[in-house]
PDB file of N, CA and C in Angstrom:
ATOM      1  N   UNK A   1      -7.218   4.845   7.169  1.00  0.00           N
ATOM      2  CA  UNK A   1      -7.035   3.477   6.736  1.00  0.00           C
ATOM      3  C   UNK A   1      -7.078   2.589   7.972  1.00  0.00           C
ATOM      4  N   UNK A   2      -7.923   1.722   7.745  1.00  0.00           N
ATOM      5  CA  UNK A   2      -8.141   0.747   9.023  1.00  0.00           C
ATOM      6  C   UNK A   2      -7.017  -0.362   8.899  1.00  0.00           C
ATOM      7  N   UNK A   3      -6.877  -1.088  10.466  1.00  0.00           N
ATOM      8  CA  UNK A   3      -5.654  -2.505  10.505  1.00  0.00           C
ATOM      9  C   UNK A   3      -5.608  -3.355   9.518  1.00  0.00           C
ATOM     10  N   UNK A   4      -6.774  -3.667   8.871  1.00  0.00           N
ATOM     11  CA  UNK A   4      -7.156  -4.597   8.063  1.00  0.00           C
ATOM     12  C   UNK A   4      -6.010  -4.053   6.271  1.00  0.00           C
ATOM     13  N   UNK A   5      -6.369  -3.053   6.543  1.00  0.00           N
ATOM     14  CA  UNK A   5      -5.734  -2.280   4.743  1.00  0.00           C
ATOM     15  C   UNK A   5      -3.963  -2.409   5.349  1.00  0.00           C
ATOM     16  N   UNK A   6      -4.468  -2.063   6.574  1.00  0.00           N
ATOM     17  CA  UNK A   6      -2.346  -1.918   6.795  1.00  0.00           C
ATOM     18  C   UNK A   6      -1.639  -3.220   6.502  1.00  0.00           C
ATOM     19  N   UNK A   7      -2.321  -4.473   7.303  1.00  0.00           N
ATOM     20  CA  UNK A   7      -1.880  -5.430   7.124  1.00  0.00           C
ATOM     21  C   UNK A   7      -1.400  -6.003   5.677  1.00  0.00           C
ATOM     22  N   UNK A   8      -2.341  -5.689   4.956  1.00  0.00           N
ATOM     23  CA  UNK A   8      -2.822  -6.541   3.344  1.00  0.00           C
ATOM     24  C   UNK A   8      -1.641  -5.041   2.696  1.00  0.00           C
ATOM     25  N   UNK A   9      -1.734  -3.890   2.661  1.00  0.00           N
ATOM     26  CA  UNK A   9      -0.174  -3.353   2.252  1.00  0.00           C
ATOM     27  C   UNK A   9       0.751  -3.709   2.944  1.00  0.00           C
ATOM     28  N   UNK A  10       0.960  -3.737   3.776  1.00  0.00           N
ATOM     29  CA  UNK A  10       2.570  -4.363   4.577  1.00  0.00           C
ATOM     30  C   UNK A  10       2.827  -6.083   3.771  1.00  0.00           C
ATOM     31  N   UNK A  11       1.554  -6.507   3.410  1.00  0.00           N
ATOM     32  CA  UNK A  11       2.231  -8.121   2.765  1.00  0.00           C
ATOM     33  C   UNK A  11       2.771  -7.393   1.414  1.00  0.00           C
ATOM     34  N   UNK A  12       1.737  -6.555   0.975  1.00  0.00           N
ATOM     35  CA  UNK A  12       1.934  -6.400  -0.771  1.00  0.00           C
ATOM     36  C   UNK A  12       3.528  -5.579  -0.515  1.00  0.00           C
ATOM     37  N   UNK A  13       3.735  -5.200   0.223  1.00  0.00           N
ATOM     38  CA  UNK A  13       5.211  -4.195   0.116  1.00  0.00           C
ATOM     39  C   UNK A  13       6.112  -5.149   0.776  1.00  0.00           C
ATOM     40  N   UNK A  14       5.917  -5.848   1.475  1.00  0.00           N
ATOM     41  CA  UNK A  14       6.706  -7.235   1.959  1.00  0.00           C
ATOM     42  C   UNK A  14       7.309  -8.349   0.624  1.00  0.00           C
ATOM     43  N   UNK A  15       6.216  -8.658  -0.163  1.00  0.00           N
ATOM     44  CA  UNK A  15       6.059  -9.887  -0.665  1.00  0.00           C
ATOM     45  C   UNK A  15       7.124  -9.153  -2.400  1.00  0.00           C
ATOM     46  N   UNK A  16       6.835  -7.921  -2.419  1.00  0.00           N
ATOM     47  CA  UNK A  16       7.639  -7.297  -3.827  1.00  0.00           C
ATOM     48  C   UNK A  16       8.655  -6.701  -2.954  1.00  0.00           C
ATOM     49  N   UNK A  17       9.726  -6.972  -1.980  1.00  0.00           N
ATOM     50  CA  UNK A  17      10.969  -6.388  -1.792  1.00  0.00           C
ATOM     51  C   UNK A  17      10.855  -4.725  -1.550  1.00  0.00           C
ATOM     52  N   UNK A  18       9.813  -4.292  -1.265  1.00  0.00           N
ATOM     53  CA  UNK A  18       9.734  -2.961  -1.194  1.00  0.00           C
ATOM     54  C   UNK A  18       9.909  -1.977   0.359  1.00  0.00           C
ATOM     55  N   UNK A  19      10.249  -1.209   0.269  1.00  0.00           N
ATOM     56  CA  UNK A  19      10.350  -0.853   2.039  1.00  0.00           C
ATOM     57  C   UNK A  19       9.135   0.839   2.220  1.00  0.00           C
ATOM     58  N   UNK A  20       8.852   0.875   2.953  1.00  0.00           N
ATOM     59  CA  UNK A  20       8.091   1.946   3.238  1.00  0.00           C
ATOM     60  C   UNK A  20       8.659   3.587   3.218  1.00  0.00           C
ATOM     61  N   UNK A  21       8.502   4.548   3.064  1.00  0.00           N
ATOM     62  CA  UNK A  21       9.800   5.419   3.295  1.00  0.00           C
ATOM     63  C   UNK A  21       9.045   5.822   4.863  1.00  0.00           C
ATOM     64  N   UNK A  22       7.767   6.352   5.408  1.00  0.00           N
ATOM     65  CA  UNK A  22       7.499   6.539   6.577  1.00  0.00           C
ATOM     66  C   UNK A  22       5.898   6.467   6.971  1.00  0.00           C
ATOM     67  N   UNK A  23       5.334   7.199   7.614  1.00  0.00           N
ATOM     68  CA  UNK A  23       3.880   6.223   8.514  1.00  0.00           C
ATOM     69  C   UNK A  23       3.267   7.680   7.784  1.00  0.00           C
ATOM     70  N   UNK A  24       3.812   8.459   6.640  1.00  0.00           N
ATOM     71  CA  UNK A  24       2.941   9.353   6.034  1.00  0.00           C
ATOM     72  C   UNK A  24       3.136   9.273   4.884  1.00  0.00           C
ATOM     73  N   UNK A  25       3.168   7.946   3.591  1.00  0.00           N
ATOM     74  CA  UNK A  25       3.573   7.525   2.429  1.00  0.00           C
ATOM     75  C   UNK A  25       2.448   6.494   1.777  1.00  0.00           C
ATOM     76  N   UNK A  26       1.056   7.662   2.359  1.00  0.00           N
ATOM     77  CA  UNK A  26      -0.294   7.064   1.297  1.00  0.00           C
ATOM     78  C   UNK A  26      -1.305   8.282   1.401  1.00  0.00           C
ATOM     79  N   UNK A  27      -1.046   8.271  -0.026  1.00  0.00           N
ATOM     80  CA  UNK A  27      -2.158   9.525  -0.221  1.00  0.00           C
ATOM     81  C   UNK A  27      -3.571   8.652  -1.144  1.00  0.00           C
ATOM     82  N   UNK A  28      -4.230   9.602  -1.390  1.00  0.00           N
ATOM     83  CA  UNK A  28      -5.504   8.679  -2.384  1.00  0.00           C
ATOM     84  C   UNK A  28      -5.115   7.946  -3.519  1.00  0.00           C
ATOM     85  N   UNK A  29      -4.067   8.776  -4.209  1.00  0.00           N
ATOM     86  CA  UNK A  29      -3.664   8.361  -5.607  1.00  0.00           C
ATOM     87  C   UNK A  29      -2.809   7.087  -5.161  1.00  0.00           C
ATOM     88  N   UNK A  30      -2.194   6.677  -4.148  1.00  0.00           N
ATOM     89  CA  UNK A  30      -1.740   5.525  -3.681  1.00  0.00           C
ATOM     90  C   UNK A  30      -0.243   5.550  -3.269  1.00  0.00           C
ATOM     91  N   UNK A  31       0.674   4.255  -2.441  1.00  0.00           N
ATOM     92  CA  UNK A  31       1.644   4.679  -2.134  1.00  0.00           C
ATOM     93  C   UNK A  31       3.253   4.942  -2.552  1.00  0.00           C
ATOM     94  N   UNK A  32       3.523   5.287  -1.460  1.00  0.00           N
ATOM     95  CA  UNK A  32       5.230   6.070  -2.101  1.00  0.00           C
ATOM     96  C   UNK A  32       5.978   4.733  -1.073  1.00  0.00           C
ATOM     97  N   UNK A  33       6.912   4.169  -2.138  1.00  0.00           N
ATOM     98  CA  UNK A  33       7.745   3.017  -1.225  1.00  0.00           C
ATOM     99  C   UNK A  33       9.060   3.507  -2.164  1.00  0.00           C
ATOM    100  N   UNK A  34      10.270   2.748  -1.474  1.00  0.00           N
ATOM    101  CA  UNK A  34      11.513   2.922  -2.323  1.00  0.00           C
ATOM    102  C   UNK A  34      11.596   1.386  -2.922  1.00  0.00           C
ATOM    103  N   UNK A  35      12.255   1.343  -3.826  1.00  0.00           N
ATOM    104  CA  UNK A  35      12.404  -0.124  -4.452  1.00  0.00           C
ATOM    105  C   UNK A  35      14.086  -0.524  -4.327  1.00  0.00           C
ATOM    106  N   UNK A  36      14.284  -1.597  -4.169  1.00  0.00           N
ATOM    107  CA  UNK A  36      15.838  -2.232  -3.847  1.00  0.00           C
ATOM    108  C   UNK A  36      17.394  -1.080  -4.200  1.00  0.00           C
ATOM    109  N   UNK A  37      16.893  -0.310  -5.302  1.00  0.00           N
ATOM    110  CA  UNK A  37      17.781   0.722  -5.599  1.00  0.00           C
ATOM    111  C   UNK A  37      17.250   1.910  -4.686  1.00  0.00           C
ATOM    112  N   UNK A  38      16.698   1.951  -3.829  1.00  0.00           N
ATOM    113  CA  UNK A  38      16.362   3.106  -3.170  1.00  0.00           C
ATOM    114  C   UNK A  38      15.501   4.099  -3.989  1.00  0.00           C
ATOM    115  N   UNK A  39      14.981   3.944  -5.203  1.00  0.00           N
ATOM    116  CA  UNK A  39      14.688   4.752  -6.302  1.00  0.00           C
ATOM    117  C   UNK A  39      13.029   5.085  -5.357  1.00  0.00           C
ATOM    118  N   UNK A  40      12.492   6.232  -5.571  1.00  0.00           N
ATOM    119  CA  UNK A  40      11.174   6.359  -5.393  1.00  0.00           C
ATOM    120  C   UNK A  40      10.151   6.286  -6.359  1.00  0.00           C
ATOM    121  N   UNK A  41       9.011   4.925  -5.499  1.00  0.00           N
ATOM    122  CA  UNK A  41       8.335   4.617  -6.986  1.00  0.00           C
ATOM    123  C   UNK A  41       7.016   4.880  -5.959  1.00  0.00           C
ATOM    124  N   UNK A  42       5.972   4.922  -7.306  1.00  0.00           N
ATOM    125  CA  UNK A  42       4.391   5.186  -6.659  1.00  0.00           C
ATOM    126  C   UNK A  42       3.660   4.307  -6.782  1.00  0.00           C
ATOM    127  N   UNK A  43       2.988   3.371  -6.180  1.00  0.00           N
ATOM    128  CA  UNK A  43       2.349   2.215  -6.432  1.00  0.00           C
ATOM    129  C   UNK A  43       0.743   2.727  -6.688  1.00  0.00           C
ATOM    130  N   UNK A  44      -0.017   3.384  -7.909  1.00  0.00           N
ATOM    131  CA  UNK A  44      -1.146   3.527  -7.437  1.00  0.00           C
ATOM    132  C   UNK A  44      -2.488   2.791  -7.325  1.00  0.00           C
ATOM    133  N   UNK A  45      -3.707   3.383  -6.242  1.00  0.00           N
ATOM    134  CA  UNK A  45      -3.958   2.846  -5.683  1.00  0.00           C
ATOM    135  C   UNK A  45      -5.222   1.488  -6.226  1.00  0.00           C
ATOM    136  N   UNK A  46      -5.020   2.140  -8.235  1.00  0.00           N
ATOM    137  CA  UNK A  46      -5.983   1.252  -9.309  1.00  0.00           C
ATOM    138  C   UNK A  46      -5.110  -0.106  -9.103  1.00  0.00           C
ATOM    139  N   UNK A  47      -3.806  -0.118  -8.761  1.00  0.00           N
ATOM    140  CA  UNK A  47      -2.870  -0.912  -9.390  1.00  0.00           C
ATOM    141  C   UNK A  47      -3.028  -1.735  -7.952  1.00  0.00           C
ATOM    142  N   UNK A  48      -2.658  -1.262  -6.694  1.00  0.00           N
ATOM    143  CA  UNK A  48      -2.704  -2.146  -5.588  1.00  0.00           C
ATOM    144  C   UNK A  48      -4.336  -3.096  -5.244  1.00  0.00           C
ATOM    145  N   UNK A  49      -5.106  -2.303  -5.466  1.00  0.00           N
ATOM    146  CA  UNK A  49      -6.639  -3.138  -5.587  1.00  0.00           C
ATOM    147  C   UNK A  49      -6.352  -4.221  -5.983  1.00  0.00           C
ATOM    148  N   UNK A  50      -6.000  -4.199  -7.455  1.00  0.00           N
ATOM    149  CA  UNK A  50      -6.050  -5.759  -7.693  1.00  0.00           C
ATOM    150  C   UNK A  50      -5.318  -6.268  -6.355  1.00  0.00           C
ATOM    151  N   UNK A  51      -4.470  -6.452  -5.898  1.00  0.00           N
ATOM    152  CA  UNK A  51      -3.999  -7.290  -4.719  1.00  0.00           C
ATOM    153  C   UNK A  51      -4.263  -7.370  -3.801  1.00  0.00           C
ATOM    154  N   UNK A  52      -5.498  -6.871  -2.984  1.00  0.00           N
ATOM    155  CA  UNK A  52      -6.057  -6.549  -1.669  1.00  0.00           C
ATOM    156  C   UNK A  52      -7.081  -7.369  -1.580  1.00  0.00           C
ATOM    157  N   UNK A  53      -7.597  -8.197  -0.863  1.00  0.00           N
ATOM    158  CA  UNK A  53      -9.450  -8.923  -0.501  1.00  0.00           C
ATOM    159  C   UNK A  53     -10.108  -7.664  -1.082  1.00  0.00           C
ATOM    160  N   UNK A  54      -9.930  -6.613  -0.078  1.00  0.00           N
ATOM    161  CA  UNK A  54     -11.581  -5.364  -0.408  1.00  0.00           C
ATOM    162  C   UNK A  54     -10.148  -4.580  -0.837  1.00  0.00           C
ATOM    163  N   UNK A  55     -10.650  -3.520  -1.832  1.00  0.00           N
ATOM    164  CA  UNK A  55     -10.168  -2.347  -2.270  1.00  0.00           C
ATOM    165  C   UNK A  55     -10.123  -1.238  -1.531  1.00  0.00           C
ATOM    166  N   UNK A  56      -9.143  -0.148  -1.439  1.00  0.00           N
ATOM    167  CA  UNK A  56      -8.925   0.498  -0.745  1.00  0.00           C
ATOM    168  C   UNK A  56     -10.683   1.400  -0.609  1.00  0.00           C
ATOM    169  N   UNK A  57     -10.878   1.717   0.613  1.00  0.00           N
ATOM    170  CA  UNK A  57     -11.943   2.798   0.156  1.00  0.00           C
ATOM    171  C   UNK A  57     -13.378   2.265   0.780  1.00  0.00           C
ATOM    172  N   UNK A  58     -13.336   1.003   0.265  1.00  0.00           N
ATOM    173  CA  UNK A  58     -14.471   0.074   1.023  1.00  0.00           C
ATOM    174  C   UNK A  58     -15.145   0.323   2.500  1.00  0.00           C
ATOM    175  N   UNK A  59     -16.348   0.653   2.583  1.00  0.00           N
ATOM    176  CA  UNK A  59     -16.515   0.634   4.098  1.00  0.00           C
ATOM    177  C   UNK A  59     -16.695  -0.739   4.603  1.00  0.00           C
ATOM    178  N   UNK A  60     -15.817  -1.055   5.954  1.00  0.00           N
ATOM    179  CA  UNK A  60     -16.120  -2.368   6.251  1.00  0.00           C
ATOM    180  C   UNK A  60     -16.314  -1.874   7.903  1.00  0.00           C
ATOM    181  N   UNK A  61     -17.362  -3.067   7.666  1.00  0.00           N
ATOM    182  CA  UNK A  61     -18.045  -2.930   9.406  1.00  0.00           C
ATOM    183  C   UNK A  61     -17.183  -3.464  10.245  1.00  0.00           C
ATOM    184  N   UNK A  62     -16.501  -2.779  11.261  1.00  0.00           N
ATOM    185  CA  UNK A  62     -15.609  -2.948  12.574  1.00  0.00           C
ATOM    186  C   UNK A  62     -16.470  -2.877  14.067  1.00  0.00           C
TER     187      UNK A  62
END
């Protein structure tokens, strides 16, 4: 995952109160965050697209 995808998840997990659990909490099917109760939820990755400019997966020229 390039800077560009980290950034645009760090807003989407920023902007819904969500915290990361660690720097290995994204697989294909999409990510693992805890939600305000600490509960573990899966955000997947059909569901985060909608909220991103480019969708995960996209090749973008760097």
């Amino acid at each position: 995952m390039n800077e560009t995808y980290r950034k645009q998840v760090a807003n989407f997990i920023r902007k819904n109160n969500l915290q990361t659990l660690s720097k290995v909490d994204f697989d294909n099917g999409g990510f693992y965050v805890l939600d305000k109760d600490d509960s573990l939820i899966k955000i997947p990755t059909k569901d985060l697209n909608k909220y991103l400019k480019v969708p995960i997966g996209t090749k973008i020229k760097e």
